[in-house]
Amino acid sequence: MLLLLYLAIDAEDDRPLIIDQPEENLDPQSIFKELVHRFREAKKRRQIIIVTHNANLVVNTDADQVIVAQCSSHRPGQLPVISYVSGSLENPSIRQHVCEILEGGERAFKERVKRLRVSTAPEHWR
C-alpha cells in the first residue's frame, strides 16, 4: 500500500523507479485493479524497473523489456551460473519464458482457464 501512496503522491517525479516485488501481500485482483494502471501511467514519465513473479505486472503493464534470469543446476556449496535473456513480449521466446515461469506453463494456464470456466475469446474481454 505504501507503493500506491508513493505512486499517487509522486506524480511529478521523472527519476527512474526500481521496485522489488511490489505484489507482496497483495492478492491478484488488487494487483490488477490497483497497481497495473498506476504503473502504466507512471511509465509515461519515468523509467520503471520491477522485479516480480507476477504475470499481471509483466503482461498487463505492457512492459517494454522483460529480463528473465535462469539459474543453472549446481552442486551444494557451489554458486550457480545465472544467465539472462531479454526482449519484448512480442518476442515468442520471451512470451514462452513468461508463460513457463509466471503461469506455470501453457498446460497449467489452459487447465486453470478450463477449471474456472473462463472464456478466452476476445468478445468476452472487457
CSV table of C-alpha atoms in Angstrom, one decimal:
chain,number,residue,atom,x,y,z
A,1,MET,CA,0.0,0.0,0.0
A,2,LEU,CA,2.9,2.3,0.6
A,3,LEU,CA,3.8,1.9,-3.1
A,4,LEU,CA,0.3,3.0,-4.1
A,5,LEU,CA,0.7,6.1,-1.9
A,6,TYR,CA,4.1,6.8,-3.4
A,7,LEU,CA,2.9,6.5,-7.0
A,8,ALA,CA,-0.1,8.7,-6.3
A,9,ILE,CA,1.8,11.4,-4.4
A,10,ASP,CA,4.9,11.5,-6.5
A,11,ALA,CA,3.1,12.1,-9.8
A,12,GLU,CA,5.6,14.8,-11.0
A,13,ASP,CA,8.8,12.8,-10.3
A,14,ASP,CA,10.6,11.7,-13.5
A,15,ARG,CA,13.5,9.9,-12.0
A,16,PRO,CA,13.8,6.1,-12.6
A,17,LEU,CA,12.0,3.9,-10.1
A,18,ILE,CA,13.3,0.5,-9.1
A,19,ILE,CA,10.8,-1.7,-7.2
A,20,ASP,CA,11.4,-5.2,-5.8
A,21,GLN,CA,8.3,-7.4,-5.8
A,22,PRO,CA,5.5,-4.8,-5.4
A,23,GLU,CA,3.0,-7.6,-5.4
A,24,GLU,CA,4.0,-8.9,-2.0
A,25,ASN,CA,1.0,-9.1,0.4
A,26,LEU,CA,-1.4,-8.2,-2.4
A,27,ASP,CA,-3.9,-10.6,-4.0
A,28,PRO,CA,-4.0,-10.9,-7.8
A,29,GLN,CA,-7.2,-8.8,-8.1
A,30,SER,CA,-5.7,-5.9,-6.1
A,31,ILE,CA,-2.6,-6.1,-8.2
A,32,PHE,CA,-4.6,-5.8,-11.4
A,33,LYS,CA,-7.0,-3.2,-10.2
A,34,GLU,CA,-4.7,-1.0,-8.1
A,35,LEU,CA,-1.1,-1.4,-9.4
A,36,VAL,CA,-1.3,-2.1,-13.1
A,37,HIS,CA,-2.9,1.1,-14.2
A,38,ARG,CA,-0.7,3.2,-11.9
A,39,PHE,CA,2.4,1.6,-13.4
A,40,ARG,CA,1.1,2.2,-16.9
A,41,GLU,CA,0.5,5.9,-16.0
A,42,ALA,CA,3.9,6.3,-14.3
A,43,LYS,CA,5.9,4.8,-17.1
A,44,LYS,CA,4.7,7.6,-19.4
A,45,ARG,CA,7.0,10.0,-17.5
A,46,ARG,CA,9.7,7.8,-15.9
A,47,GLN,CA,11.6,4.5,-16.3
A,48,ILE,CA,10.3,1.8,-14.1
A,49,ILE,CA,12.2,-1.3,-13.3
A,50,ILE,CA,10.2,-4.0,-11.5
A,51,VAL,CA,11.5,-7.3,-10.1
A,52,THR,CA,8.4,-9.6,-10.0
A,53,HIS,CA,7.0,-13.1,-10.1
A,54,ASN,CA,3.5,-11.8,-11.0
A,55,ALA,CA,2.1,-12.2,-14.6
A,56,ASN,CA,-0.3,-9.3,-14.2
A,57,LEU,CA,2.6,-6.9,-13.7
A,58,VAL,CA,4.7,-8.2,-16.6
A,59,VAL,CA,1.9,-8.6,-19.1
A,60,ASN,CA,-0.7,-6.0,-18.2
A,61,THR,CA,1.6,-3.1,-17.6
A,62,ASP,CA,2.7,-3.5,-21.2
A,63,ALA,CA,6.4,-4.0,-20.2
A,64,ASP,CA,8.8,-2.7,-22.9
A,65,GLN,CA,11.6,-5.0,-21.8
A,66,VAL,CA,11.4,-8.3,-20.0
A,67,ILE,CA,14.6,-9.8,-18.5
A,68,VAL,CA,14.4,-13.5,-17.5
A,69,ALA,CA,17.1,-14.8,-15.1
A,70,GLN,CA,17.8,-18.5,-15.2
A,71,CYS,CA,19.8,-20.4,-12.6
A,72,SER,CA,21.8,-23.5,-13.7
A,73,SER,CA,21.9,-26.6,-11.6
A,74,HIS,CA,24.8,-26.7,-9.3
A,75,ARG,CA,26.3,-28.7,-6.5
A,76,PRO,CA,25.7,-27.9,-2.9
A,77,GLY,CA,28.1,-25.3,-1.6
A,78,GLN,CA,28.8,-24.0,-5.1
A,79,LEU,CA,27.4,-20.9,-6.7
A,80,PRO,CA,25.2,-21.4,-9.6
A,81,VAL,CA,25.7,-19.9,-13.0
A,82,ILE,CA,23.0,-17.3,-13.7
A,83,SER,CA,22.2,-16.4,-17.3
A,84,TYR,CA,19.8,-13.8,-18.7
A,85,VAL,CA,17.6,-13.5,-21.8
A,86,SER,CA,15.7,-10.3,-22.6
A,87,GLY,CA,13.3,-8.9,-25.1
A,88,SER,CA,9.8,-7.6,-25.5
A,89,LEU,CA,6.6,-9.6,-25.1
A,90,GLU,CA,6.3,-9.5,-28.9
A,91,ASN,CA,9.3,-11.9,-29.0
A,92,PRO,CA,7.9,-15.5,-29.0
A,93,SER,CA,10.9,-16.8,-26.9
A,94,ILE,CA,10.2,-14.2,-24.2
A,95,ARG,CA,6.4,-15.0,-24.2
A,96,GLN,CA,7.3,-18.7,-23.7
A,97,HIS,CA,9.6,-17.8,-20.8
A,98,VAL,CA,6.9,-15.6,-19.2
A,99,CYS,CA,4.3,-18.4,-19.7
A,100,GLU,CA,6.5,-21.1,-18.2
A,101,ILE,CA,7.8,-19.1,-15.2
A,102,LEU,CA,4.8,-16.9,-14.3
A,103,GLU,CA,1.9,-19.0,-15.4
A,104,GLY,CA,3.4,-22.5,-14.7
A,105,GLY,CA,3.4,-23.3,-18.4
A,106,GLU,CA,0.8,-23.4,-21.2
A,107,ARG,CA,-0.7,-26.6,-19.9
A,108,ALA,CA,-1.2,-25.1,-16.4
A,109,PHE,CA,-2.6,-21.9,-17.8
A,110,LYS,CA,-5.1,-23.8,-20.0
A,111,GLU,CA,-6.1,-26.1,-17.1
A,112,ARG,CA,-6.9,-23.0,-14.9
A,113,VAL,CA,-9.0,-21.5,-17.7
A,114,LYS,CA,-10.8,-24.8,-18.1
A,115,ARG,CA,-11.5,-25.4,-14.5
A,116,LEU,CA,-12.6,-21.8,-13.8
A,117,ARG,CA,-14.7,-21.9,-17.0
A,118,VAL,CA,-13.3,-18.6,-18.0
A,119,SER,CA,-13.7,-17.6,-21.7
A,120,THR,CA,-10.5,-16.6,-23.5
A,121,ALA,CA,-12.5,-15.4,-26.6
A,122,PRO,CA,-11.9,-11.7,-27.3
A,123,GLU,CA,-15.7,-10.9,-27.3
A,124,HIS,CA,-15.8,-11.8,-23.6
A,125,TRP,CA,-13.0,-9.4,-22.6
A,126,ARG,CA,-13.9,-6.1,-21.0
